[in-house]
DNA sequence: GCGACAG
DNA sequence: ATCTTGTCGC
């Protein structure tokens, strides 16, 4: 795990961190994953928050390990700098795992970001693990609506480049927005999100992490 | 210049 | 993200 510090104290410093780490992102990697982790954070008013990580068997989607870490928002909410709010708590939760996941499925964006370095890229570079981002609402770029069938997708284009995909994970259900985080291709990221959504709109690991963060044991 | 803007 | 009732559907 890379060091988090020095922690940015301003918007300019945070943007500089992103611009510096962006060069370390790798856009290709493995195409199958034995252990898949979902990450999410739940806010409990003020600055208090709970980060949850749930690791699933990549084949059966059965849970393998669940951890939580309580903390506080580490930065004000600024679109594009969202990662700095949640990173310390998410990293603390990851450090509590006794297993090492082979893929991180993050709640938010990766490459599809104003500076090409969203939360999924940041977590991937810090941990060195393959990572992808799944957003619930559009952020940067433009895209056509994908067809109504599960598996249909359209490219998200930002400043002339494809930075992600709008992907229909269930028939007639709003698409999710998939982007590369680290050490993964867009094709593999898309394939993984589909594998992880047998029933619901959002990937199973993220759904489970969301539930755990809301209802810690 | 102004508004919009992941969670 | 969160504040919140009812309602529709499996």
XYZ file of C-alpha atoms (C1' of nucleotides) in Angstrom:
234
model
C 0.000 0.000 0.000
C 1.326 3.409 -1.005
C 1.456 6.175 1.582
C -1.534 8.545 1.776
C 0.455 11.449 3.199
C 1.185 14.293 2.762
C -2.555 14.954 2.687
C -3.697 17.928 0.554
C -4.919 20.982 2.451
C -6.413 22.811 -0.500
C -8.147 22.259 -3.805
C -4.969 23.159 -5.675
C -2.914 20.639 -3.690
C -5.501 17.900 -4.193
C -5.565 18.512 -7.933
C -1.772 18.382 -7.970
C -1.859 14.971 -6.254
C -4.233 13.696 -8.936
C -2.111 15.112 -11.734
C 0.990 13.475 -10.280
C -0.512 10.017 -9.650
C -2.386 9.919 -12.955
C 0.800 8.873 -14.727
C 0.897 5.644 -12.730
C -2.435 4.294 -13.963
C -2.192 1.134 -16.080
C -4.997 0.390 -18.519
C -4.485 -3.330 -19.032
C -4.282 -6.274 -16.671
C -5.752 -9.666 -15.753
C -9.073 -10.796 -17.214
C -10.286 -12.957 -14.334
C -10.336 -12.421 -10.585
C -10.557 -15.005 -7.809
C -11.570 -12.517 -5.091
C -13.600 -9.414 -5.845
C -14.052 -6.609 -3.294
C -16.863 -4.049 -3.193
C -16.279 -0.757 -1.380
C -18.740 1.818 -0.103
C -19.075 4.587 2.478
C -22.079 5.655 4.516
C -22.311 9.141 5.973
C -23.659 9.551 9.487
C -24.168 13.310 9.618
C -21.486 15.962 10.278
C -18.227 14.472 9.130
C -18.650 10.983 10.580
C -18.667 8.107 8.153
C -18.372 4.333 7.964
C -16.384 2.607 5.219
C -17.187 -1.005 4.339
C -15.395 -3.569 2.206
C -16.977 -6.885 1.270
C -14.917 -9.557 -0.481
C -16.759 -12.107 -2.604
C -15.638 -15.281 -4.339
C -15.324 -14.191 -7.955
C -16.854 -17.409 -9.213
C -19.757 -18.087 -6.865
C -20.260 -14.522 -5.565
C -20.429 -15.988 -2.056
C -19.074 -13.666 0.694
C -15.550 -14.394 1.919
C -14.812 -11.507 4.310
C -16.431 -8.267 5.507
C -14.786 -5.369 7.331
C -15.765 -1.848 8.369
C -13.793 1.183 9.525
C -15.280 4.251 11.173
C -13.740 7.611 10.363
C -14.480 11.086 9.190
C -14.660 12.940 5.920
C -11.110 14.018 5.149
C -11.890 16.794 2.661
C -14.860 19.000 1.709
C -17.053 17.705 -1.064
C -15.841 19.137 -4.347
C -16.892 17.423 -7.589
C -13.730 15.933 -9.021
C -12.071 15.724 -5.595
C -14.634 13.421 -4.088
C -12.026 10.707 -3.481
C -10.258 12.779 -0.852
C -13.313 12.587 1.409
C -13.402 8.832 1.613
C -9.912 7.550 0.876
C -8.512 7.411 4.440
C -11.497 5.449 5.775
C -11.544 3.121 2.763
C -7.811 2.475 3.080
C -8.231 1.773 6.804
C -10.922 -0.770 5.990
C -8.784 -2.414 3.286
C -5.938 -2.736 5.790
C -8.218 -4.735 8.094
C -8.752 -7.441 5.509
C -7.002 -10.745 6.129
C -7.300 -11.675 2.442
C -6.035 -9.694 -0.540
C -8.697 -9.043 -3.169
C -7.804 -9.369 -6.863
C -10.168 -6.602 -7.981
C -11.618 -3.497 -6.313
C -15.112 -2.461 -7.415
C -15.536 1.180 -6.405
C -18.628 3.314 -6.003
C -17.819 6.216 -8.335
C -15.594 6.879 -11.319
C -12.117 6.031 -12.524
C -10.832 7.411 -15.807
C -14.166 9.130 -16.555
C -13.189 12.120 -14.462
C -12.290 15.783 -15.156
C -8.556 15.063 -14.767
C -8.744 11.371 -15.664
C -8.139 10.266 -12.068
C -11.260 9.411 -10.084
C -11.623 7.365 -6.893
C -11.171 4.017 -8.650
C -7.856 5.123 -10.174
C -6.701 6.519 -6.845
C -7.503 3.352 -4.886
C -5.955 1.212 -7.606
C -2.698 3.154 -7.658
C -2.468 3.261 -3.832
C -3.010 -0.486 -3.452
C -1.449 -1.639 -6.716
C -4.582 -3.741 -7.300
C -6.803 -3.857 -10.373
C -9.733 -1.489 -9.842
C -12.819 -0.288 -11.684
C -15.434 2.363 -10.999
C -19.212 2.073 -11.243
C -21.145 5.351 -11.132
C -24.909 5.667 -10.690
C -25.285 9.039 -12.436
C -23.452 10.620 -15.397
C -20.457 12.789 -14.597
C -18.121 13.828 -17.412
C -18.479 13.252 -21.140
C -21.417 12.485 -23.363
C -23.064 9.239 -24.391
C -26.061 7.868 -26.227
C -28.558 5.824 -24.224
C -27.719 2.117 -24.518
C -30.337 -0.328 -25.853
C -32.903 -1.771 -23.430
C -31.356 -5.232 -23.118
C -29.043 -6.325 -20.332
C -25.480 -6.067 -21.623
C -26.147 -3.202 -24.051
C -23.633 -0.363 -23.789
C -22.521 2.881 -25.426
C -19.190 4.697 -25.107
C -18.764 7.708 -22.838
C -16.682 10.228 -24.793
C -14.861 13.082 -23.096
C -12.560 15.493 -24.924
C -12.430 13.190 -27.924
C -11.486 10.041 -25.998
C -13.520 7.072 -24.789
C -13.322 7.201 -20.996
C -15.978 4.657 -20.011
C -19.264 2.997 -20.924
C -22.922 3.468 -20.075
C -23.902 -0.146 -19.406
C -27.364 -1.652 -19.028
C -27.037 -4.259 -16.289
C -30.743 -5.212 -16.233
C -33.403 -5.032 -18.919
C -35.267 -1.693 -18.941
C -33.338 -0.453 -15.899
C -31.285 2.752 -15.825
C -27.696 2.127 -16.980
C -24.629 2.321 -14.754
C -21.454 4.123 -15.756
C -18.352 1.935 -15.910
C -14.800 3.213 -16.121
C -11.302 1.849 -15.729
C -9.529 2.464 -12.427
C -6.184 0.661 -12.631
C -4.694 -2.453 -14.257
C -7.853 -3.291 -16.195
C -9.110 -2.849 -19.750
C -12.504 -1.355 -20.515
C -13.657 -4.649 -22.048
C -12.699 -6.602 -18.924
C -14.238 -3.977 -16.640
C -17.495 -4.197 -18.576
C -17.407 -8.003 -18.477
C -16.821 -7.986 -14.720
C -19.670 -5.570 -14.009
C -22.003 -7.815 -15.981
C -20.790 -10.919 -14.152
C -21.375 -9.135 -10.847
C -24.941 -8.043 -11.659
C -26.922 -11.287 -11.991
C -30.004 -9.796 -10.371
C -29.791 -6.097 -9.544
C -28.667 -2.872 -11.184
C -25.510 -2.455 -9.092
C -22.699 -5.002 -8.710
C -23.224 -7.490 -5.895
C -20.021 -6.541 -3.997
C -21.028 -2.860 -3.951
C -24.576 -3.687 -2.854
C -23.255 -5.777 0.000
C -20.755 -3.099 1.023
C -23.528 -0.497 0.985
C -25.674 -2.683 3.241
C -22.791 -3.332 5.624
C -21.838 0.344 5.857
C -25.444 1.219 6.735
C -25.901 -1.597 9.210
C -22.519 -2.362 10.785
C -22.662 -5.362 13.111
C -19.652 34.964 -17.962
C -22.859 31.341 -15.823
C -24.406 27.025 -14.466
C -23.615 22.192 -13.703
C -21.010 18.885 -11.196
C -19.176 11.152 -8.832
C -20.880 10.536 -3.394
C -24.399 11.538 0.581
C -28.894 12.818 3.258
C -33.822 14.676 4.425
C -38.659 11.169 3.645
C -44.540 8.530 2.268
C -46.649 6.065 -0.446
C -46.842 3.034 -4.189
C -45.955 -0.416 -7.651
C -44.233 -5.096 -8.618
C -42.162 -9.747 -7.874
